Amino acid sequence: MAQATSGIPGKAGTPDIFSARAHLAANRALPVVLGLVYGFWAAANRRGGGPITGWNVLFGFVSALAFMAVLIGVRAVAPRLRRELHAVAWGAFAGVAFGFIYSQTGASVLRSAGNSLVVAASVSAVLFYRYYTHEDAAGHRVG
């Protein structure tokens, strides 16, 4: 039985149907698209169904820029970390992003912090399991 190749040297799996250029474009566009969605979501939560104002639009764009900057930073730094810290970095990012969005709904600080800790711990646990089962202790992918 022939093994499928991914089109990426050293990786086996499903066939790669997109070119390297398409992957590069998606890799660069992903933080921008996610940041814009996050900024829109934050601005919508903050205005609570009221009228759209200039300050609300500015808040959305600033939130989007901050989200993009941190996402780019985590994507650059996290893969270089050991699997435990790699999982915690993504968990912390998810927890902070969720906590900020949740705080814009008018919830109390304690409720926002508690819920964001649950999200951060959950994401960290799931990603640690994934990295533990797919990488060796040095962080190299296994099989």
PDB file of C-alpha atoms in Angstrom:
ATOM      1  CA  MET A   1       0.000   0.000   0.000  1.00  0.00           C
ATOM      2  CA  ALA A   2       1.467   3.339  -1.037  1.00  0.00           C
ATOM      3  CA  GLN A   3       1.857   6.042   1.560  1.00  0.00           C
ATOM      4  CA  ALA A   4       0.399   9.467   0.758  1.00  0.00           C
ATOM      5  CA  THR A   5       2.806  12.350   0.831  1.00  0.00           C
ATOM      6  CA  SER A   6       2.052  15.791   2.110  1.00  0.00           C
ATOM      7  CA  GLY A   7       4.144  17.672  -0.438  1.00  0.00           C
ATOM      8  CA  ILE A   8       6.290  19.005   2.390  1.00  0.00           C
ATOM      9  CA  PRO A   9       9.704  17.328   2.661  1.00  0.00           C
ATOM     10  CA  GLY A  10       9.889  14.981   5.637  1.00  0.00           C
ATOM     11  CA  LYS A  11       6.138  14.916   6.292  1.00  0.00           C
ATOM     12  CA  ALA A  12       3.809  12.086   5.400  1.00  0.00           C
ATOM     13  CA  GLY A  13       0.032  12.247   5.427  1.00  0.00           C
ATOM     14  CA  THR A  14      -2.709  13.564   3.214  1.00  0.00           C
ATOM     15  CA  PRO A  15      -1.731  15.066  -0.137  1.00  0.00           C
ATOM     16  CA  ASP A  16      -0.996  18.777  -0.190  1.00  0.00           C
ATOM     17  CA  ILE A  17      -3.301  20.384  -2.755  1.00  0.00           C
ATOM     18  CA  PHE A  18      -2.153  23.969  -2.239  1.00  0.00           C
ATOM     19  CA  SER A  19       1.113  25.445  -3.428  1.00  0.00           C
ATOM     20  CA  ALA A  20       3.800  26.805  -1.158  1.00  0.00           C
ATOM     21  CA  ARG A  21       2.722  30.297  -2.227  1.00  0.00           C
ATOM     22  CA  ALA A  22      -0.866  29.626  -1.093  1.00  0.00           C
ATOM     23  CA  HIS A  23       0.396  28.371   2.259  1.00  0.00           C
ATOM     24  CA  LEU A  24       2.550  31.473   2.689  1.00  0.00           C
ATOM     25  CA  ALA A  25      -0.376  33.761   1.859  1.00  0.00           C
ATOM     26  CA  ALA A  26      -2.628  31.951   4.326  1.00  0.00           C
ATOM     27  CA  ASN A  27       0.088  32.056   6.974  1.00  0.00           C
ATOM     28  CA  ARG A  28       0.358  35.835   6.619  1.00  0.00           C
ATOM     29  CA  ALA A  29      -3.378  36.489   6.248  1.00  0.00           C
ATOM     30  CA  LEU A  30      -4.473  34.392   9.224  1.00  0.00           C
ATOM     31  CA  PRO A  31      -3.439  36.875  11.981  1.00  0.00           C
ATOM     32  CA  VAL A  32      -5.020  39.755  10.062  1.00  0.00           C
ATOM     33  CA  VAL A  33      -8.327  37.982   9.502  1.00  0.00           C
ATOM     34  CA  LEU A  34      -8.495  36.653  13.061  1.00  0.00           C
ATOM     35  CA  GLY A  35      -7.552  40.078  14.427  1.00  0.00           C
ATOM     36  CA  LEU A  36     -10.278  41.825  12.461  1.00  0.00           C
ATOM     37  CA  VAL A  37     -12.876  39.294  13.594  1.00  0.00           C
ATOM     38  CA  TYR A  38     -11.689  39.673  17.198  1.00  0.00           C
ATOM     39  CA  GLY A  39     -11.774  43.486  16.994  1.00  0.00           C
ATOM     40  CA  PHE A  40     -15.273  43.463  15.519  1.00  0.00           C
ATOM     41  CA  TRP A  41     -16.415  41.057  18.224  1.00  0.00           C
ATOM     42  CA  ALA A  42     -14.874  43.202  21.008  1.00  0.00           C
ATOM     43  CA  ALA A  43     -16.452  46.385  19.628  1.00  0.00           C
ATOM     44  CA  ALA A  44     -19.848  44.688  19.271  1.00  0.00           C
ATOM     45  CA  ASN A  45     -19.695  43.403  22.850  1.00  0.00           C
ATOM     46  CA  ARG A  46     -18.666  46.810  24.156  1.00  0.00           C
ATOM     47  CA  ARG A  47     -21.491  48.736  22.494  1.00  0.00           C
ATOM     48  CA  GLY A  48     -24.058  46.154  23.584  1.00  0.00           C
ATOM     49  CA  GLY A  49     -26.424  46.671  20.652  1.00  0.00           C
ATOM     50  CA  GLY A  50     -26.260  50.460  20.823  1.00  0.00           C
ATOM     51  CA  PRO A  51     -25.273  52.802  18.027  1.00  0.00           C
ATOM     52  CA  ILE A  52     -21.911  52.479  16.316  1.00  0.00           C
ATOM     53  CA  THR A  53     -19.736  55.451  17.226  1.00  0.00           C
ATOM     54  CA  GLY A  54     -16.280  56.582  16.181  1.00  0.00           C
ATOM     55  CA  TRP A  55     -14.888  55.585  19.570  1.00  0.00           C
ATOM     56  CA  ASN A  56     -16.415  52.140  19.172  1.00  0.00           C
ATOM     57  CA  VAL A  57     -14.775  51.703  15.765  1.00  0.00           C
ATOM     58  CA  LEU A  58     -11.446  52.926  17.174  1.00  0.00           C
ATOM     59  CA  PHE A  59     -11.763  50.486  20.077  1.00  0.00           C
ATOM     60  CA  GLY A  60     -12.367  47.654  17.601  1.00  0.00           C
ATOM     61  CA  PHE A  61      -9.309  48.514  15.524  1.00  0.00           C
ATOM     62  CA  VAL A  62      -7.058  48.909  18.565  1.00  0.00           C
ATOM     63  CA  SER A  63      -8.307  45.566  19.904  1.00  0.00           C
ATOM     64  CA  ALA A  64      -7.651  43.991  16.499  1.00  0.00           C
ATOM     65  CA  LEU A  65      -4.104  45.388  16.338  1.00  0.00           C
ATOM     66  CA  ALA A  66      -3.296  44.212  19.859  1.00  0.00           C
ATOM     67  CA  PHE A  67      -4.690  40.745  19.129  1.00  0.00           C
ATOM     68  CA  MET A  68      -2.705  40.519  15.871  1.00  0.00           C
ATOM     69  CA  ALA A  69       0.536  41.613  17.528  1.00  0.00           C
ATOM     70  CA  VAL A  70       0.234  39.113  20.368  1.00  0.00           C
ATOM     71  CA  LEU A  71      -0.846  36.310  18.009  1.00  0.00           C
ATOM     72  CA  ILE A  72       2.167  36.936  15.765  1.00  0.00           C
ATOM     73  CA  GLY A  73       4.411  36.957  18.840  1.00  0.00           C
ATOM     74  CA  VAL A  74       3.017  33.710  20.229  1.00  0.00           C
ATOM     75  CA  ARG A  75       3.218  32.041  16.811  1.00  0.00           C
ATOM     76  CA  ALA A  76       6.881  33.069  16.584  1.00  0.00           C
ATOM     77  CA  VAL A  77       7.965  32.160  20.125  1.00  0.00           C
ATOM     78  CA  ALA A  78       5.804  29.211  21.206  1.00  0.00           C
ATOM     79  CA  PRO A  79       7.180  26.570  18.777  1.00  0.00           C
ATOM     80  CA  ARG A  80      10.683  27.175  20.143  1.00  0.00           C
ATOM     81  CA  LEU A  81       9.603  26.315  23.683  1.00  0.00           C
ATOM     82  CA  ARG A  82       9.486  22.895  25.329  1.00  0.00           C
ATOM     83  CA  ARG A  83       6.143  21.171  24.952  1.00  0.00           C
ATOM     84  CA  GLU A  84       4.969  22.141  28.463  1.00  0.00           C
ATOM     85  CA  LEU A  85       5.694  25.839  27.971  1.00  0.00           C
ATOM     86  CA  HIS A  86       4.450  25.659  24.383  1.00  0.00           C
ATOM     87  CA  ALA A  87       1.056  24.488  25.643  1.00  0.00           C
ATOM     88  CA  VAL A  88       1.008  27.048  28.460  1.00  0.00           C
ATOM     89  CA  ALA A  89       1.845  29.890  26.056  1.00  0.00           C
ATOM     90  CA  TRP A  90      -1.127  29.049  23.815  1.00  0.00           C
ATOM     91  CA  GLY A  91      -3.326  28.497  26.872  1.00  0.00           C
ATOM     92  CA  ALA A  92      -2.381  31.882  28.293  1.00  0.00           C
ATOM     93  CA  PHE A  93      -3.066  33.544  24.953  1.00  0.00           C
ATOM     94  CA  ALA A  94      -6.487  31.887  24.685  1.00  0.00           C
ATOM     95  CA  GLY A  95      -7.332  32.727  28.302  1.00  0.00           C
ATOM     96  CA  VAL A  96      -6.380  36.386  27.994  1.00  0.00           C
ATOM     97  CA  ALA A  97      -8.173  36.768  24.664  1.00  0.00           C
ATOM     98  CA  PHE A  98     -11.309  35.151  26.059  1.00  0.00           C
ATOM     99  CA  GLY A  99     -11.153  37.108  29.315  1.00  0.00           C
ATOM    100  CA  PHE A 100     -10.886  40.435  27.506  1.00  0.00           C
ATOM    101  CA  ILE A 101     -13.806  39.644  25.192  1.00  0.00           C
ATOM    102  CA  TYR A 102     -15.877  38.395  28.121  1.00  0.00           C
ATOM    103  CA  SER A 103     -15.108  41.507  30.183  1.00  0.00           C
ATOM    104  CA  GLN A 104     -16.555  43.689  27.407  1.00  0.00           C
ATOM    105  CA  THR A 105     -20.004  42.198  28.057  1.00  0.00           C
ATOM    106  CA  GLY A 106     -20.195  43.984  31.411  1.00  0.00           C
ATOM    107  CA  ALA A 107     -19.423  40.924  33.539  1.00  0.00           C
ATOM    108  CA  SER A 108     -17.564  41.391  36.824  1.00  0.00           C
ATOM    109  CA  VAL A 109     -13.791  41.235  36.952  1.00  0.00           C
ATOM    110  CA  LEU A 110     -13.875  38.105  39.105  1.00  0.00           C
ATOM    111  CA  ARG A 111     -16.214  36.307  36.727  1.00  0.00           C
ATOM    112  CA  SER A 112     -14.099  37.311  33.711  1.00  0.00           C
ATOM    113  CA  ALA A 113     -10.893  36.214  35.434  1.00  0.00           C
ATOM    114  CA  GLY A 114     -12.404  32.930  36.619  1.00  0.00           C
ATOM    115  CA  ASN A 115     -13.788  32.033  33.213  1.00  0.00           C
ATOM    116  CA  SER A 116     -10.542  32.980  31.485  1.00  0.00           C
ATOM    117  CA  LEU A 117      -8.588  30.754  33.894  1.00  0.00           C
ATOM    118  CA  VAL A 118     -10.882  27.851  33.006  1.00  0.00           C
ATOM    119  CA  VAL A 119     -10.339  28.504  29.287  1.00  0.00           C
ATOM    120  CA  ALA A 120      -6.563  28.862  29.737  1.00  0.00           C
ATOM    121  CA  ALA A 121      -6.301  25.653  31.766  1.00  0.00           C
ATOM    122  CA  SER A 122      -8.468  23.733  29.297  1.00  0.00           C
ATOM    123  CA  VAL A 123      -6.525  24.889  26.239  1.00  0.00           C
ATOM    124  CA  SER A 124      -3.209  24.196  27.991  1.00  0.00           C
ATOM    125  CA  ALA A 125      -4.304  20.688  28.972  1.00  0.00           C
ATOM    126  CA  VAL A 126      -5.556  19.791  25.492  1.00  0.00           C
ATOM    127  CA  LEU A 127      -2.464  21.174  23.769  1.00  0.00           C
ATOM    128  CA  PHE A 128      -0.111  19.539  26.267  1.00  0.00           C
ATOM    129  CA  TYR A 129      -1.765  16.206  25.511  1.00  0.00           C
ATOM    130  CA  ARG A 130      -1.399  16.829  21.786  1.00  0.00           C
ATOM    131  CA  TYR A 131       2.250  17.870  22.041  1.00  0.00           C
ATOM    132  CA  TYR A 132       3.026  15.014  24.467  1.00  0.00           C
ATOM    133  CA  THR A 133       1.611  12.434  22.076  1.00  0.00           C
ATOM    134  CA  HIS A 134       3.041  13.941  18.865  1.00  0.00           C
ATOM    135  CA  GLU A 135       6.511  15.153  19.931  1.00  0.00           C
ATOM    136  CA  ASP A 136       9.517  13.797  21.761  1.00  0.00           C
ATOM    137  CA  ALA A 137      10.916  15.581  24.822  1.00  0.00           C
ATOM    138  CA  ALA A 138      13.060  17.829  22.635  1.00  0.00           C
ATOM    139  CA  GLY A 139      10.050  19.034  20.658  1.00  0.00           C
ATOM    140  CA  HIS A 140      10.652  17.076  17.461  1.00  0.00           C
ATOM    141  CA  ARG A 141       7.616  15.555  15.772  1.00  0.00           C
ATOM    142  CA  VAL A 142       7.330  11.815  16.153  1.00  0.00           C
ATOM    143  CA  GLY A 143       6.219   9.581  13.267  1.00  0.00           C
TER     144      GLY A 143
END
